[in-house]
Amino acid sequence: MNFFSIRENPWFIAGPCSAESYNQVFETAKTLVQCGNVSVFRAGVWKPRSRPGSFQGRGAEALPWMAHIEKQLHIPVAVEVAEPEHVELLGKHSIHIAWIGARTVSNPFSMQKLADSLKGCGFSIMVKNPAYPDIDLWCGAFERLLENQISDVAAIHRGFYPFEKSELRNTPRWEIPIEFRRRFPDIPMICDPSHIAGNKSFITDISQRAFDLNFAGLMVEVHIDPKNALSDSKQQLLPEEFCQLVQSLIFRKGSSENPEFTQQLEDLREKIDVIDFQMLELLMHRMRYVDEIGEFKKQNNVSVLQLRRWGRILESRLEQARREGLAEDFIRQLLELIHKESIARQTKIMNKK
Ligand code: PEP
Ligand code: MN
């Protein structure tokens, strides 16, 4: 039976960003175990840091601490691995759950070496999304593992490098883990709200959002003394805060057996199917006029892009969106997409020999 097989209850993986001392990890783990609900205790031992000079983790010295926690407190422990040497050292300390971090997964050479070193070692492996929103890189990491018969795996969504200014440390881009799940429906998707948030005040909202989207669990950074943590100090919760978080969240199931609910859902979905069909027909209808205008512009040697017209379209449709209670940003993006496609079609018509 796989450790990461899909199950009824959510996974709660919790523990400090870094293992700093025996007391720090043991006390954190002890308090977490007391509040129950924790499936795995995590701590980073080798810390990949963007710049040299920051705390790089205690390294192999911390492995006996983690192994001791597993034995003494009867809770599985997990550590980040970035190199084959780390895998070997974990094996020596009988630690068999590990995760691969956002920086390592971004490098296919590192990923391949790790996958090769994990072959046949009986590890349960979690893979974080790469820092850049490249879904193929994330999927590729799992393909490298699966090719080596490492199938006890889970994915961790930790958000993506924020290209726009944001109050969050990493942009969630929820559509990317959703697409990942479409491609790999049997791999549990766990959310790491700590690295998305970068600040503990956002963790509850992000966690609930993950459950609303039917994620399988959470990985949360928890420290016995967050203020003095050697890494990621602002985003770590106290063990008590973590317990409150778990209590406050509503876990949502992927489906329901209730026949009334199923029937109503079916009916409403049928209505949506019809509307989607009509929407596509309408779009095609619109594009036919776009093509006709393209022919006219060509005959009269008038440019494809008509800025004033585009400005008027945006203005009037956004005004309507506001009246109808549709999010302005959503409608703007939709119109921009349609306009882009219209320009592409007319450009093709203009340049047809
Ligand atoms: C971590 O989990 O402590 C970590 C380094 O995360 P990430 O790889 O997501 O940055
Ligand atoms: Mn961290």
mmCIF file of C-alpha atoms and ligand atoms in Angstrom:
data_model
loop_
_atom_site.group_PDB
_atom_site.id
_atom_site.type_symbol
_atom_site.label_atom_id
_atom_site.label_comp_id
_atom_site.label_asym_id
_atom_site.label_seq_id
_atom_site.Cartn_x
_atom_site.Cartn_y
_atom_site.Cartn_z
ATOM 1 C CA MET A 1 0.000 0.000 0.000
ATOM 2 C CA ASN A 2 1.405 3.364 -0.999
ATOM 3 C CA PHE A 3 1.923 5.974 1.698
ATOM 4 C CA PHE A 4 0.544 8.597 -0.672
ATOM 5 C CA SER A 5 -2.495 6.713 -1.963
ATOM 6 C CA ILE A 6 -5.565 8.956 -2.158
ATOM 7 C CA ARG A 7 -7.569 8.733 1.048
ATOM 8 C CA GLU A 8 -10.658 10.126 2.756
ATOM 9 C CA ASN A 9 -8.966 12.455 5.265
ATOM 10 C CA PRO A 10 -6.662 15.311 4.349
ATOM 11 C CA TRP A 11 -2.890 15.108 4.794
ATOM 12 C CA PHE A 12 -1.415 17.525 7.285
ATOM 13 C CA ILE A 13 2.338 17.798 6.919
ATOM 14 C CA ALA A 14 3.778 20.228 9.434
ATOM 15 C CA GLY A 15 7.100 21.254 10.900
ATOM 16 C CA PRO A 16 9.752 23.948 10.768
ATOM 17 C CA CYS A 17 11.301 25.364 7.629
ATOM 18 C CA SER A 18 14.696 24.199 8.946
ATOM 19 C CA ALA A 19 15.917 21.799 11.598
ATOM 20 C CA GLU A 20 17.993 24.160 13.752
ATOM 21 C CA SER A 21 18.678 22.187 16.928
ATOM 22 C CA TYR A 22 17.582 18.942 18.524
ATOM 23 C CA ASN A 23 15.423 20.791 21.061
ATOM 24 C CA GLN A 24 13.786 22.991 18.451
ATOM 25 C CA VAL A 25 12.675 20.079 16.276
ATOM 26 C CA PHE A 26 11.767 17.781 19.143
ATOM 27 C CA GLU A 27 9.689 20.378 21.008
ATOM 28 C CA THR A 28 7.912 21.445 17.814
ATOM 29 C CA ALA A 29 7.138 17.831 16.926
ATOM 30 C CA LYS A 30 5.979 16.974 20.451
ATOM 31 C CA THR A 31 3.493 19.851 20.573
ATOM 32 C CA LEU A 32 2.250 19.039 17.085
ATOM 33 C CA VAL A 33 1.711 15.370 17.949
ATOM 34 C CA GLN A 34 -0.278 16.402 21.035
ATOM 35 C CA CYS A 35 -2.753 18.369 18.977
ATOM 36 C CA GLY A 36 -3.264 15.341 16.748
ATOM 37 C CA ASN A 37 -4.100 15.406 13.067
ATOM 38 C CA VAL A 38 -0.493 15.668 11.876
ATOM 39 C CA SER A 39 0.309 12.986 9.273
ATOM 40 C CA VAL A 40 3.991 13.786 8.709
ATOM 41 C CA PHE A 41 6.568 15.919 10.543
ATOM 42 C CA ARG A 42 8.740 17.963 8.150
ATOM 43 C CA ALA A 43 12.017 19.837 8.562
ATOM 44 C CA GLY A 44 14.581 21.064 6.041
ATOM 45 C CA VAL A 45 18.076 19.808 6.722
ATOM 46 C CA TRP A 46 19.867 21.040 3.592
ATOM 47 C CA LYS A 47 18.480 24.469 2.708
ATOM 48 C CA PRO A 48 18.818 25.686 -0.889
ATOM 49 C CA ARG A 49 19.221 29.448 -0.509
ATOM 50 C CA SER A 50 19.066 32.002 -3.277
ATOM 51 C CA ARG A 51 22.199 33.800 -2.064
ATOM 52 C CA PRO A 52 25.242 32.560 -0.183
ATOM 53 C CA GLY A 53 25.765 33.629 3.385
ATOM 54 C CA SER A 54 22.312 32.772 4.711
ATOM 55 C CA PHE A 55 21.598 29.788 6.925
ATOM 56 C CA GLN A 56 22.193 26.650 4.834
ATOM 57 C CA GLY A 57 20.733 24.126 7.272
ATOM 58 C CA ARG A 58 22.470 21.842 9.759
ATOM 59 C CA GLY A 59 23.058 19.130 7.157
ATOM 60 C CA ALA A 60 23.599 15.468 8.077
ATOM 61 C CA GLU A 61 23.984 16.386 11.750
ATOM 62 C CA ALA A 62 20.197 16.867 11.939
ATOM 63 C CA LEU A 63 19.269 13.452 10.519
ATOM 64 C CA PRO A 64 19.593 11.542 13.828
ATOM 65 C CA TRP A 65 17.258 14.160 15.419
ATOM 66 C CA MET A 66 14.626 13.456 12.802
ATOM 67 C CA ALA A 67 15.078 9.677 13.033
ATOM 68 C CA HIS A 68 14.715 9.937 16.819
ATOM 69 C CA ILE A 69 11.461 11.916 16.488
ATOM 70 C CA GLU A 70 10.033 9.246 14.203
ATOM 71 C CA LYS A 71 10.858 6.470 16.676
ATOM 72 C CA GLN A 72 10.052 8.296 19.897
ATOM 73 C CA LEU A 73 6.874 10.139 18.866
ATOM 74 C CA HIS A 74 5.591 7.563 16.337
ATOM 75 C CA ILE A 75 5.191 10.069 13.561
ATOM 76 C CA PRO A 76 6.668 9.701 10.052
ATOM 77 C CA VAL A 77 9.240 12.373 9.244
ATOM 78 C CA ALA A 78 10.165 14.004 5.932
ATOM 79 C CA VAL A 79 13.264 15.890 4.800
ATOM 80 C CA GLU A 80 14.117 17.763 1.576
ATOM 81 C CA VAL A 81 16.589 16.059 -0.759
ATOM 82 C CA ALA A 82 18.454 17.825 -3.546
ATOM 83 C CA GLU A 83 21.296 15.436 -4.377
ATOM 84 C CA PRO A 84 21.852 11.654 -4.589
ATOM 85 C CA GLU A 85 24.132 11.952 -1.555
ATOM 86 C CA HIS A 86 21.179 13.231 0.505
ATOM 87 C CA VAL A 87 19.119 10.212 -0.532
ATOM 88 C CA GLU A 88 21.888 7.878 0.577
ATOM 89 C CA LEU A 89 22.216 9.625 3.960
ATOM 90 C CA LEU A 90 18.450 9.490 4.562
ATOM 91 C CA GLY A 91 18.504 5.757 3.846
ATOM 92 C CA LYS A 92 21.272 5.292 6.423
ATOM 93 C CA HIS A 93 19.029 6.929 9.044
ATOM 94 C CA SER A 94 15.953 4.930 7.969
ATOM 95 C CA ILE A 95 14.104 8.057 6.851
ATOM 96 C CA HIS A 96 11.917 7.147 3.886
ATOM 97 C CA ILE A 97 9.815 10.196 3.113
ATOM 98 C CA ALA A 98 11.379 13.111 1.278
ATOM 99 C CA TRP A 99 10.449 16.083 -0.820
ATOM 100 C CA ILE A 100 12.180 17.692 -3.761
ATOM 101 C CA GLY A 101 12.206 21.484 -3.568
ATOM 102 C CA ALA A 102 11.197 24.156 -6.073
ATOM 103 C CA ARG A 103 14.771 24.977 -7.050
ATOM 104 C CA THR A 104 15.896 21.387 -7.609
ATOM 105 C CA VAL A 105 12.851 20.431 -9.666
ATOM 106 C CA SER A 106 13.642 23.334 -12.001
ATOM 107 C CA ASN A 107 16.824 21.585 -13.159
ATOM 108 C CA PRO A 108 16.210 18.472 -15.296
ATOM 109 C CA PHE A 109 19.795 17.223 -14.759
ATOM 110 C CA SER A 110 19.439 17.345 -10.968
ATOM 111 C CA MET A 111 15.991 15.802 -11.211
ATOM 112 C CA GLN A 112 17.249 12.920 -13.335
ATOM 113 C CA LYS A 113 20.158 12.216 -10.976
ATOM 114 C CA LEU A 114 17.792 12.227 -8.015
ATOM 115 C CA ALA A 115 15.293 9.948 -9.743
ATOM 116 C CA ASP A 116 18.106 7.511 -10.591
ATOM 117 C CA SER A 117 19.390 7.525 -7.008
ATOM 118 C CA LEU A 118 15.877 6.878 -5.611
ATOM 119 C CA LYS A 119 15.286 3.821 -7.781
ATOM 120 C CA GLY A 120 14.479 0.725 -5.754
ATOM 121 C CA CYS A 121 15.023 2.478 -2.374
ATOM 122 C CA GLY A 122 11.368 2.378 -1.275
ATOM 123 C CA PHE A 123 11.014 6.127 -0.716
ATOM 124 C CA SER A 124 7.739 8.080 -0.661
ATOM 125 C CA ILE A 125 8.453 11.282 -2.571
ATOM 126 C CA MET A 126 6.762 14.675 -2.749
ATOM 127 C CA VAL A 127 7.683 17.036 -5.571
ATOM 128 C CA LYS A 128 7.144 20.770 -5.291
ATOM 129 C CA ASN A 129 6.253 22.820 -8.336
ATOM 130 C CA PRO A 130 9.187 24.622 -9.991
ATOM 131 C CA ALA A 131 9.500 28.310 -9.083
ATOM 132 C CA TYR A 132 8.623 29.311 -12.664
ATOM 133 C CA PRO A 133 5.155 28.486 -13.972
ATOM 134 C CA ASP A 134 6.334 25.711 -16.303
ATOM 135 C CA ILE A 135 3.908 22.832 -15.885
ATOM 136 C CA ASP A 136 5.885 20.514 -18.184
ATOM 137 C CA LEU A 137 8.904 20.783 -15.917
ATOM 138 C CA TRP A 138 6.743 19.735 -12.956
ATOM 139 C CA CYS A 139 5.132 16.866 -14.885
ATOM 140 C CA GLY A 140 8.538 15.886 -16.280
ATOM 141 C CA ALA A 141 9.864 15.406 -12.749
ATOM 142 C CA PHE A 142 7.109 12.870 -12.070
ATOM 143 C CA GLU A 143 7.753 11.158 -15.399
ATOM 144 C CA ARG A 144 11.423 10.747 -14.433
ATOM 145 C CA LEU A 145 10.346 9.206 -11.104
ATOM 146 C CA LEU A 146 7.700 6.963 -12.641
ATOM 147 C CA GLU A 147 10.186 5.724 -15.268
ATOM 148 C CA ASN A 148 12.290 4.530 -12.330
ATOM 149 C CA GLN A 149 9.291 2.743 -10.777
ATOM 150 C CA ILE A 150 9.012 5.354 -7.998
ATOM 151 C CA SER A 151 5.231 5.540 -7.836
ATOM 152 C CA ASP A 152 4.554 6.430 -4.196
ATOM 153 C CA VAL A 153 4.429 10.141 -4.918
ATOM 154 C CA ALA A 154 2.553 13.360 -4.131
ATOM 155 C CA ALA A 155 2.704 16.843 -5.653
ATOM 156 C CA ILE A 156 3.120 20.029 -3.634
ATOM 157 C CA HIS A 157 1.782 23.341 -4.883
ATOM 158 C CA ARG A 158 3.930 26.134 -3.367
ATOM 159 C CA GLY A 159 3.107 28.942 -5.787
ATOM 160 C CA PHE A 160 5.193 30.616 -8.494
ATOM 161 C CA TYR A 161 7.665 33.457 -8.741
ATOM 162 C CA PRO A 162 5.556 36.642 -8.704
ATOM 163 C CA PHE A 163 6.087 38.600 -11.908
ATOM 164 C CA GLU A 164 3.662 41.273 -10.737
ATOM 165 C CA LYS A 165 3.831 43.133 -7.448
ATOM 166 C CA SER A 166 1.862 41.168 -4.874
ATOM 167 C CA GLU A 167 1.341 40.949 -1.140
ATOM 168 C CA LEU A 168 1.988 37.192 -1.396
ATOM 169 C CA ARG A 169 5.512 35.794 -1.599
ATOM 170 C CA ASN A 170 4.542 33.513 -4.485
ATOM 171 C CA THR A 171 1.566 33.747 -6.862
ATOM 172 C CA PRO A 172 -0.717 30.708 -6.472
ATOM 173 C CA ARG A 173 -1.727 30.396 -10.164
ATOM 174 C CA TRP A 174 -4.347 27.817 -9.093
ATOM 175 C CA GLU A 175 -4.979 26.869 -12.726
ATOM 176 C CA ILE A 176 -1.551 25.178 -12.871
ATOM 177 C CA PRO A 177 -2.109 22.593 -10.079
ATOM 178 C CA ILE A 178 -5.599 22.061 -11.520
ATOM 179 C CA GLU A 179 -4.089 21.257 -14.925
ATOM 180 C CA PHE A 180 -1.534 19.005 -13.220
ATOM 181 C CA ARG A 181 -4.374 17.052 -11.586
ATOM 182 C CA ARG A 182 -6.128 16.716 -14.923
ATOM 183 C CA ARG A 183 -2.963 15.110 -16.292
ATOM 184 C CA PHE A 184 -2.226 12.980 -13.192
ATOM 185 C CA PRO A 185 -5.582 12.342 -11.459
ATOM 186 C CA ASP A 186 -4.107 9.653 -9.186
ATOM 187 C CA ILE A 187 -1.351 11.805 -7.677
ATOM 188 C CA PRO A 188 -2.486 13.590 -4.489
ATOM 189 C CA MET A 189 -2.073 17.380 -4.645
ATOM 190 C CA ILE A 190 -0.969 19.013 -1.401
ATOM 191 C CA CYS A 191 -0.906 22.788 -0.929
ATOM 192 C CA ASP A 192 1.967 24.585 0.831
ATOM 193 C CA PRO A 193 0.268 27.811 1.965
ATOM 194 C CA SER A 194 3.383 28.915 3.892
ATOM 195 C CA HIS A 195 5.594 29.468 0.850
ATOM 196 C CA ILE A 196 2.687 30.947 -1.139
ATOM 197 C CA ALA A 197 1.914 33.390 1.666
ATOM 198 C CA GLY A 198 5.363 34.374 2.921
ATOM 199 C CA ASN A 199 3.486 35.813 5.885
ATOM 200 C CA LYS A 200 1.434 33.911 8.388
ATOM 201 C CA SER A 201 -1.589 36.199 8.158
ATOM 202 C CA PHE A 202 -2.570 34.808 4.721
ATOM 203 C CA ILE A 203 -2.224 31.114 5.576
ATOM 204 C CA THR A 204 -5.815 30.409 6.659
ATOM 205 C CA ASP A 205 -7.369 31.885 3.514
ATOM 206 C CA ILE A 206 -4.994 30.083 1.180
ATOM 207 C CA SER A 207 -5.521 26.766 3.010
ATOM 208 C CA GLN A 208 -9.304 27.024 2.796
ATOM 209 C CA ARG A 209 -9.024 27.941 -0.876
ATOM 210 C CA ALA A 210 -6.998 24.736 -1.423
ATOM 211 C CA PHE A 211 -9.698 22.639 0.277
ATOM 212 C CA ASP A 212 -12.408 24.424 -1.714
ATOM 213 C CA LEU A 213 -10.509 23.252 -4.810
ATOM 214 C CA ASN A 214 -10.439 19.682 -3.454
ATOM 215 C CA PHE A 215 -6.733 19.505 -2.609
ATOM 216 C CA ALA A 216 -5.676 16.380 -0.704
ATOM 217 C CA GLY A 217 -3.854 18.136 2.140
ATOM 218 C CA LEU A 218 -1.511 20.836 3.374
ATOM 219 C CA MET A 219 2.184 21.259 4.114
ATOM 220 C CA VAL A 220 2.565 24.038 6.668
ATOM 221 C CA GLU A 221 5.680 25.496 8.288
ATOM 222 C CA VAL A 222 5.435 25.393 12.088
ATOM 223 C CA HIS A 223 8.140 26.468 14.535
ATOM 224 C CA ILE A 224 8.251 26.441 18.321
ATOM 225 C CA ASP A 225 9.657 29.994 18.258
ATOM 226 C CA PRO A 226 8.933 31.575 14.858
ATOM 227 C CA LYS A 227 10.334 35.003 15.754
ATOM 228 C CA ASN A 228 13.799 33.548 16.208
ATOM 229 C CA ALA A 229 13.638 31.070 13.315
ATOM 230 C CA LEU A 230 16.816 30.974 11.204
ATOM 231 C CA SER A 231 14.829 30.823 7.941
ATOM 232 C CA ASP A 232 11.361 31.899 6.771
ATOM 233 C CA SER A 233 10.610 33.480 10.121
ATOM 234 C CA LYS A 234 7.560 35.544 9.042
ATOM 235 C CA GLN A 235 5.581 32.659 7.583
ATOM 236 C CA GLN A 236 5.970 30.048 10.338
ATOM 237 C CA LEU A 237 3.092 29.334 12.721
ATOM 238 C CA LEU A 238 3.336 28.391 16.381
ATOM 239 C CA PRO A 239 2.214 24.775 16.977
ATOM 240 C CA GLU A 240 -0.911 26.106 18.740
ATOM 241 C CA GLU A 241 -1.700 28.337 15.768
ATOM 242 C CA PHE A 242 -1.368 25.335 13.477
ATOM 243 C CA CYS A 243 -3.815 23.361 15.636
ATOM 244 C CA GLN A 244 -6.307 26.255 15.468
ATOM 245 C CA LEU A 245 -5.854 26.391 11.712
ATOM 246 C CA VAL A 246 -6.687 22.703 11.360
ATOM 247 C CA GLN A 247 -9.775 23.138 13.557
ATOM 248 C CA SER A 248 -11.018 26.126 11.577
ATOM 249 C CA LEU A 249 -10.722 24.635 8.079
ATOM 250 C CA ILE A 250 -13.592 22.958 6.286
ATOM 251 C CA PHE A 251 -12.402 19.959 4.322
ATOM 252 C CA ARG A 252 -14.459 19.353 1.190
ATOM 253 C CA LYS A 253 -15.003 15.989 -0.466
ATOM 254 C CA GLY A 254 -14.505 15.513 -4.192
ATOM 255 C CA SER A 255 -18.051 14.204 -4.677
ATOM 256 C CA SER A 256 -21.231 13.266 -2.853
ATOM 257 C CA GLU A 257 -23.365 10.144 -2.808
ATOM 258 C CA ASN A 258 -26.539 12.132 -2.080
ATOM 259 C CA PRO A 259 -28.819 11.361 -5.099
ATOM 260 C CA GLU A 260 -30.666 14.675 -4.835
ATOM 261 C CA PHE A 261 -27.401 16.616 -4.991
ATOM 262 C CA THR A 262 -26.160 14.490 -7.910
ATOM 263 C CA GLN A 263 -29.391 15.066 -9.857
ATOM 264 C CA GLN A 264 -29.398 18.827 -9.289
ATOM 265 C CA LEU A 265 -25.760 19.059 -10.246
ATOM 266 C CA GLU A 266 -26.443 17.073 -13.420
ATOM 267 C CA ASP A 267 -29.334 19.427 -14.357
ATOM 268 C CA LEU A 268 -27.306 22.572 -13.788
ATOM 269 C CA ARG A 269 -24.335 21.164 -15.695
ATOM 270 C CA GLU A 270 -26.566 20.401 -18.664
ATOM 271 C CA LYS A 271 -27.642 24.040 -18.687
ATOM 272 C CA ILE A 272 -24.002 25.139 -18.649
ATOM 273 C CA ASP A 273 -23.204 22.754 -21.517
ATOM 274 C CA VAL A 274 -25.935 24.370 -23.623
ATOM 275 C CA ILE A 275 -24.681 27.876 -22.815
ATOM 276 C CA ASP A 276 -21.078 26.919 -23.684
ATOM 277 C CA PHE A 277 -22.305 25.556 -27.004
ATOM 278 C CA GLN A 278 -24.173 28.797 -27.705
ATOM 279 C CA MET A 279 -21.173 30.866 -26.647
ATOM 280 C CA LEU A 280 -18.937 29.089 -29.180
ATOM 281 C CA GLU A 281 -21.560 29.508 -31.910
ATOM 282 C CA LEU A 282 -21.792 33.205 -31.110
ATOM 283 C CA LEU A 283 -18.036 33.567 -31.185
ATOM 284 C CA MET A 284 -17.941 31.945 -34.614
ATOM 285 C CA HIS A 285 -20.691 34.287 -35.733
ATOM 286 C CA ARG A 286 -18.675 37.271 -34.492
ATOM 287 C CA MET A 287 -15.536 36.018 -36.262
ATOM 288 C CA ARG A 288 -17.409 35.800 -39.568
ATOM 289 C CA TYR A 289 -18.121 39.557 -39.351
ATOM 290 C CA VAL A 290 -14.507 40.143 -38.331
ATOM 291 C CA ASP A 291 -13.394 38.334 -41.508
ATOM 292 C CA GLU A 292 -15.816 40.375 -43.615
ATOM 293 C CA ILE A 293 -14.435 43.609 -42.181
ATOM 294 C CA GLY A 294 -10.942 42.280 -42.894
ATOM 295 C CA GLU A 295 -11.823 41.928 -46.584
ATOM 296 C CA PHE A 296 -13.192 45.500 -46.638
ATOM 297 C CA LYS A 297 -10.117 46.921 -44.988
ATOM 298 C CA LYS A 298 -7.939 45.112 -47.502
ATOM 299 C CA GLN A 299 -9.906 46.462 -50.476
ATOM 300 C CA ASN A 300 -9.656 49.983 -49.054
ATOM 301 C CA ASN A 301 -6.067 49.635 -47.849
ATOM 302 C CA VAL A 302 -7.001 50.461 -44.224
ATOM 303 C CA SER A 303 -4.963 49.124 -41.293
ATOM 304 C CA VAL A 304 -6.119 46.147 -39.235
ATOM 305 C CA LEU A 305 -5.712 47.858 -35.896
ATOM 306 C CA GLN A 306 -8.205 50.642 -35.259
ATOM 307 C CA LEU A 307 -7.244 52.021 -31.864
ATOM 308 C CA ARG A 308 -10.221 54.288 -31.349
ATOM 309 C CA ARG A 309 -12.672 51.489 -32.109
ATOM 310 C CA TRP A 310 -10.828 49.145 -29.727
ATOM 311 C CA GLY A 311 -10.970 51.773 -26.997
ATOM 312 C CA ARG A 312 -14.734 52.163 -27.482
ATOM 313 C CA ILE A 313 -15.276 48.380 -27.417
ATOM 314 C CA LEU A 314 -13.368 48.078 -24.145
ATOM 315 C CA GLU A 315 -15.122 50.998 -22.516
ATOM 316 C CA SER A 316 -18.685 49.992 -23.401
ATOM 317 C CA ARG A 317 -18.210 46.275 -22.576
ATOM 318 C CA LEU A 318 -16.535 47.028 -19.259
ATOM 319 C CA GLU A 319 -19.379 49.360 -18.408
ATOM 320 C CA GLN A 320 -21.826 46.520 -19.146
ATOM 321 C CA ALA A 321 -19.683 44.084 -17.125
ATOM 322 C CA ARG A 322 -19.916 46.389 -14.118
ATOM 323 C CA ARG A 323 -23.686 46.605 -14.478
ATOM 324 C CA GLU A 324 -24.033 42.821 -14.743
ATOM 325 C CA GLY A 325 -21.765 42.158 -11.761
ATOM 326 C CA LEU A 326 -18.984 40.511 -13.787
ATOM 327 C CA ALA A 327 -15.395 41.018 -12.643
ATOM 328 C CA GLU A 328 -13.884 43.793 -14.758
ATOM 329 C CA ASP A 329 -10.495 42.156 -14.916
ATOM 330 C CA PHE A 330 -11.990 38.913 -16.206
ATOM 331 C CA ILE A 331 -13.955 40.657 -18.968
ATOM 332 C CA ARG A 332 -10.936 42.770 -19.928
ATOM 333 C CA GLN A 333 -8.805 39.624 -20.360
ATOM 334 C CA LEU A 334 -11.565 37.918 -22.318
ATOM 335 C CA LEU A 335 -11.971 40.921 -24.658
ATOM 336 C CA GLU A 336 -8.221 41.193 -25.126
ATOM 337 C CA LEU A 337 -8.111 37.532 -26.178
ATOM 338 C CA ILE A 338 -10.977 37.971 -28.631
ATOM 339 C CA HIS A 339 -9.427 41.146 -30.023
ATOM 340 C CA LYS A 340 -6.070 39.407 -30.446
ATOM 341 C CA GLU A 341 -7.712 36.574 -32.380
ATOM 342 C CA SER A 342 -9.667 39.065 -34.533
ATOM 343 C CA ILE A 343 -6.448 40.891 -35.401
ATOM 344 C CA ALA A 344 -4.743 37.590 -36.245
ATOM 345 C CA ARG A 345 -7.583 36.600 -38.587
ATOM 346 C CA GLN A 346 -7.664 39.988 -40.329
ATOM 347 C CA THR A 347 -3.865 40.074 -40.690
ATOM 348 C CA LYS A 348 -4.034 36.717 -42.422
ATOM 349 C CA ILE A 349 -6.753 37.993 -44.772
ATOM 350 C CA MET A 350 -4.736 41.184 -45.554
ATOM 351 C CA ASN A 351 -1.656 39.226 -46.486
ATOM 352 C CA LYS A 352 -3.353 36.535 -48.477
ATOM 353 C CA LYS A 353 -1.888 36.589 -52.008
HETATM 354 C C1 PEP B 1 10.855 24.494 2.102
HETATM 355 O O1 PEP B 1 9.876 23.737 2.023
HETATM 356 O O2 PEP B 1 11.367 24.831 3.155
HETATM 357 C C2 PEP B 1 11.380 25.083 0.857
HETATM 358 C C3 PEP B 1 12.660 25.411 0.724
HETATM 359 O O3 PEP B 1 10.432 25.290 -0.052
HETATM 360 P P1 PEP B 1 10.485 25.620 -1.624
HETATM 361 O O4 PEP B 1 11.330 24.560 -2.263
HETATM 362 O O5 PEP B 1 9.047 25.497 -1.988
HETATM 363 O O6 PEP B 1 11.009 27.010 -1.779
HETATM 364 MN MN MN B 2 10.800 27.447 4.135
#
